[in-house]
C-alpha positions as a LaTeX table, in Angstrom:
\begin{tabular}{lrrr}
\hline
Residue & $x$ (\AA) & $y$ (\AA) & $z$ (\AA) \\
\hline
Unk1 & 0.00 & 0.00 & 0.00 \\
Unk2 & 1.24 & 3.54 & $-0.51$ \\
Unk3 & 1.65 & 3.27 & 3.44 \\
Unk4 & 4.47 & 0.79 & 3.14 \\
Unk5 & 5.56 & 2.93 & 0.45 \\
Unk6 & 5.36 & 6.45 & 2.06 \\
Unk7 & 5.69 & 6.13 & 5.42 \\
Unk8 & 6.83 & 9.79 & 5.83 \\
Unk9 & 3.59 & 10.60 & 3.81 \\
Unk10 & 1.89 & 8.76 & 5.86 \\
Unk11 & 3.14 & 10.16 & 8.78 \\
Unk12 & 1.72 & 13.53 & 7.40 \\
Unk13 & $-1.46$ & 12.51 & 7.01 \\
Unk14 & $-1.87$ & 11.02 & 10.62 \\
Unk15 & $-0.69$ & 14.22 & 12.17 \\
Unk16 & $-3.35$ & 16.10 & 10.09 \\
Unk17 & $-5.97$ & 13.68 & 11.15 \\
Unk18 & $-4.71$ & 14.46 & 14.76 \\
Unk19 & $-4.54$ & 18.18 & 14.40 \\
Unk20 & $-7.98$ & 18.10 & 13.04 \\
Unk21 & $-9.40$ & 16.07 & 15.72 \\
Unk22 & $-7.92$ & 18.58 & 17.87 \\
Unk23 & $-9.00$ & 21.45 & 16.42 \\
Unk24 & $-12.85$ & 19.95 & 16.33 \\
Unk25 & $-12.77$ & 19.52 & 19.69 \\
Unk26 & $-12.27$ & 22.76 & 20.69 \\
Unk27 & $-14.35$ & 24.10 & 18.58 \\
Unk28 & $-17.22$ & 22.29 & 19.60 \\
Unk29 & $-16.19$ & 23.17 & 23.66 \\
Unk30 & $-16.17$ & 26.83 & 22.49 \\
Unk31 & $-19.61$ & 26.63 & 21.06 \\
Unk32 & $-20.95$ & 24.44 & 23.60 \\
Unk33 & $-19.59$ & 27.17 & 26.06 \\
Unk34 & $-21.53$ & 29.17 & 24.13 \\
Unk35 & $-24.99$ & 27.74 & 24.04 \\
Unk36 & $-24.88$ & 26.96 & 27.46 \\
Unk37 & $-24.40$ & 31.07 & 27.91 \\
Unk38 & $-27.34$ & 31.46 & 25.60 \\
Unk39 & $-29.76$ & 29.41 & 27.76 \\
Unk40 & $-28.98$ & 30.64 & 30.75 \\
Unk41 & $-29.85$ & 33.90 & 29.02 \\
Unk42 & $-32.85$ & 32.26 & 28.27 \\
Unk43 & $-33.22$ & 30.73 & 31.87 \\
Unk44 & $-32.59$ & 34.11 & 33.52 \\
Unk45 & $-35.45$ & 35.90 & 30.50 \\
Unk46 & $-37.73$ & 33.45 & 31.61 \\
Unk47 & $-37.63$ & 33.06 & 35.42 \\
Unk48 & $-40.79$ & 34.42 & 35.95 \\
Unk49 & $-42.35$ & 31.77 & 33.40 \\
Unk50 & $-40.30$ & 28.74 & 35.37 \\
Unk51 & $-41.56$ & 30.37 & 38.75 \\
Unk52 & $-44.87$ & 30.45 & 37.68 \\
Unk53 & $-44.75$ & 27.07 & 36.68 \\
Unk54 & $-43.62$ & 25.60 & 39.71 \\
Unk55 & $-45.11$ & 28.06 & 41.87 \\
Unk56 & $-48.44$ & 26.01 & 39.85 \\
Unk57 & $-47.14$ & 22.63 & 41.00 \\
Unk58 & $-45.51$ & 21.95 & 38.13 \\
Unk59 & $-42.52$ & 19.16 & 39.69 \\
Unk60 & $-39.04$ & 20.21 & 38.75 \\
Unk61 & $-38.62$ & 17.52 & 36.56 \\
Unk62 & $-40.84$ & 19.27 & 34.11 \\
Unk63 & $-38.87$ & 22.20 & 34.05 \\
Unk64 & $-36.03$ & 20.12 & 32.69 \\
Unk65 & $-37.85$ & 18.15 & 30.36 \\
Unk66 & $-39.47$ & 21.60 & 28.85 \\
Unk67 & $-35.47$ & 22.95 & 28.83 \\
Unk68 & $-33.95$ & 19.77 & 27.13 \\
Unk69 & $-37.34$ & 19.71 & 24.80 \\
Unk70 & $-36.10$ & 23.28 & 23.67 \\
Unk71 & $-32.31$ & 21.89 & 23.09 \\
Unk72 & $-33.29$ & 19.28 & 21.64 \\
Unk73 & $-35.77$ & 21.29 & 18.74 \\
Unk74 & $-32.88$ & 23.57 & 18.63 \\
Unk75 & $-30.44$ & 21.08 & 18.06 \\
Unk76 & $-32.52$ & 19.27 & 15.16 \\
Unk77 & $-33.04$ & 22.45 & 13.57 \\
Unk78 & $-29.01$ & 23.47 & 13.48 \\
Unk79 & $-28.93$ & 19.95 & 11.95 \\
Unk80 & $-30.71$ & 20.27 & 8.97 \\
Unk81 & $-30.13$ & 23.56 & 8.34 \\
Unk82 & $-26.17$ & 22.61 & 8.41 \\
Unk83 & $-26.77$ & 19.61 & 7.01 \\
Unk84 & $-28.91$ & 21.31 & 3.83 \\
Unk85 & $-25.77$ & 24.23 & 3.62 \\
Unk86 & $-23.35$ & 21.41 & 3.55 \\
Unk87 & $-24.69$ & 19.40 & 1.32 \\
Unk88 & $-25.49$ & 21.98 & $-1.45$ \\
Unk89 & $-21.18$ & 23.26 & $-1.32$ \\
Unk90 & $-20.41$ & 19.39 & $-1.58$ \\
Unk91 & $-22.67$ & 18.62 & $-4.47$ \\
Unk92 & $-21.61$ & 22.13 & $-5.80$ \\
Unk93 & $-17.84$ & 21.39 & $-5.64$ \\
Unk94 & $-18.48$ & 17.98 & $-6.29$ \\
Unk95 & $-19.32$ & 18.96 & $-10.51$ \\
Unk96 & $-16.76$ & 22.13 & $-10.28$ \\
Unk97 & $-14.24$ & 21.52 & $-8.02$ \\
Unk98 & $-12.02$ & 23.31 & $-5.78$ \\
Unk99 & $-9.02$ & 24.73 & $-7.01$ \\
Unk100 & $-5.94$ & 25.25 & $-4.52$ \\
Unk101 & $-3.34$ & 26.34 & $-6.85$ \\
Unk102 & $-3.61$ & 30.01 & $-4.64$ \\
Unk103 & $-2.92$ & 27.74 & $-1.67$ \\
Unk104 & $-0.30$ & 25.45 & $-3.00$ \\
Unk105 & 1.65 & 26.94 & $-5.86$ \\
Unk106 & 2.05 & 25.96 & $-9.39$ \\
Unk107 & 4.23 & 23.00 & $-8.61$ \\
Unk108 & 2.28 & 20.53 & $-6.14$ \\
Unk109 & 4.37 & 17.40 & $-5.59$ \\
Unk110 & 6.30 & 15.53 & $-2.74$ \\
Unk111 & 9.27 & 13.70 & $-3.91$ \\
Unk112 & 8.08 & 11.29 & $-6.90$ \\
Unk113 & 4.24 & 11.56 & $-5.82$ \\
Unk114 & 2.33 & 14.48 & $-8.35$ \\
Unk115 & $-1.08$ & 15.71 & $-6.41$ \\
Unk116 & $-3.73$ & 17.29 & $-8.81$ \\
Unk117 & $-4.42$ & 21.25 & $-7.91$ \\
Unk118 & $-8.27$ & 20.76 & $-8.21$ \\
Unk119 & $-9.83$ & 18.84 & $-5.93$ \\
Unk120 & $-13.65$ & 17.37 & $-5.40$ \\
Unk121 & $-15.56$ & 16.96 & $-2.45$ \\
Unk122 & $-16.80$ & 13.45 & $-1.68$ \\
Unk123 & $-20.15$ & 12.71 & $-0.28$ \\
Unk124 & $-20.07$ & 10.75 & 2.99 \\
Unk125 & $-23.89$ & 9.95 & 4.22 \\
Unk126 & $-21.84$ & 8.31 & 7.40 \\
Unk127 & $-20.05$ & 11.54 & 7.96 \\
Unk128 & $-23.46$ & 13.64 & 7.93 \\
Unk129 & $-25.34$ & 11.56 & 10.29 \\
Unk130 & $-21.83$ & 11.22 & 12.56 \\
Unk131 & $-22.44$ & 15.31 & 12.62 \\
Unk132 & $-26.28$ & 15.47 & 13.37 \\
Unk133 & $-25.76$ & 13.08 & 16.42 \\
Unk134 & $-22.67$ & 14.47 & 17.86 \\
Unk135 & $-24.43$ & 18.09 & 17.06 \\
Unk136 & $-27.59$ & 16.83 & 19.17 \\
Unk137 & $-25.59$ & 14.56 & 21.89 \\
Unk138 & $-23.43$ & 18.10 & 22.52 \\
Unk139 & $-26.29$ & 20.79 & 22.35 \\
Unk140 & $-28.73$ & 18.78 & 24.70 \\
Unk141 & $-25.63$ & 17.84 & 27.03 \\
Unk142 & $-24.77$ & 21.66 & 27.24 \\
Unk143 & $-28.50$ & 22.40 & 28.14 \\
Unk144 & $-28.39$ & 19.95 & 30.88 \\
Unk145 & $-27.17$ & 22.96 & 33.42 \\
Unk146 & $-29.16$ & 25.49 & 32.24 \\
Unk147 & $-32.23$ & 22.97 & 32.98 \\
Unk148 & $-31.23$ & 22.22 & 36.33 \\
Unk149 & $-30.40$ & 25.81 & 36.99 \\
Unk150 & $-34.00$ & 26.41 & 36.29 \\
Unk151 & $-35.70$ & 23.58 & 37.86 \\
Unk152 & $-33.95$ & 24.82 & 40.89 \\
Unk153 & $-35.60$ & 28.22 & 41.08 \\
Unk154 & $-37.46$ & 29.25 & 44.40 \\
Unk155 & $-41.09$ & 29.83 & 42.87 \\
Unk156 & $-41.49$ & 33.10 & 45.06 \\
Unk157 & $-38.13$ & 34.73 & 44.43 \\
Unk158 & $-38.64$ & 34.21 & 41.01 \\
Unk159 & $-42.00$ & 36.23 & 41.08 \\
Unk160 & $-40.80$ & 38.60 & 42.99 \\
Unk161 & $-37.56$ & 39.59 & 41.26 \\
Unk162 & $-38.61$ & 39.27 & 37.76 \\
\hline
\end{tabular}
């Protein structure tokens, strides 16, 4: 195989699959970071709605359910709108390619090995659905404190302050 072959090569592409790995991950802690923020935003805009509702006798529990619910929409909805925006630039690059001559120079080669300076996209339906589960398994795992934040409220405080 051109592992055997290449084994410095091959070496290359393992660190890139590393540093991308990386990379991914803390990207997704930065935006998880962030949409815990946003619904504690929400959490704190809506205190007098989660008072009220356990002030009604609504148990905690519901509270959370009614906060992971809303993750869980939101989460589904980031899917497929991601999903529909990445699948249009694959198909799109797919037919036309990407060229990365401006990235790479005119002469693209490493040692006897000749890589073409357009490239196309390949369409992975495993790659998609490994995105819209780790998307939802992340988004509804960041909501978790938010929802336990809010099931925690003291119905009268709430009413009172907000």
């Amino acid at each position: 195989t051109w592992r055997e072959v290449m084994p410095r090569m091959n070496a290359v592409v393992k660190f890139n699959d590393a540093s991308f790995l990386i990379v991914s991950f803390m990207l997704f802690l930065v935006i998880n970071l962030g949409i815990v923020n946003t619904f504690l935003v929400i959490i704190f805009e809506r205190t007098k709605e989660f008072g009220m509702m356990l002030s009604l006798g609504a148990p905690p529990r519901t509270v959370v359910s009614v906060v992971l619910t809303e993750c869980f929409v939101m989460a589904i909805v980031a899917s497929l709108i991601g999903i529909t925006l990445g699948s249009l630039a694959i198909f799109y690059h797919m037919k036309t390619g990407v060229d990365i001559t401006p990235l790479t120079g005119t002469d693209f080669s490493m040692g006897s090995l000749v890589l073409k300076r357009v490239i196309y996209p390949v369409f992975k339906l495993g790659g998609f659905l490994k995105a819209i589960a780790f998307t939802i398994l992340s988004v509804c795992a960041a909501g978790v404190y938010p929802a336990i934040r809010a099931s925690r409220l003291e119905p009268i405080e709430a009413l009172r302050n907000h």
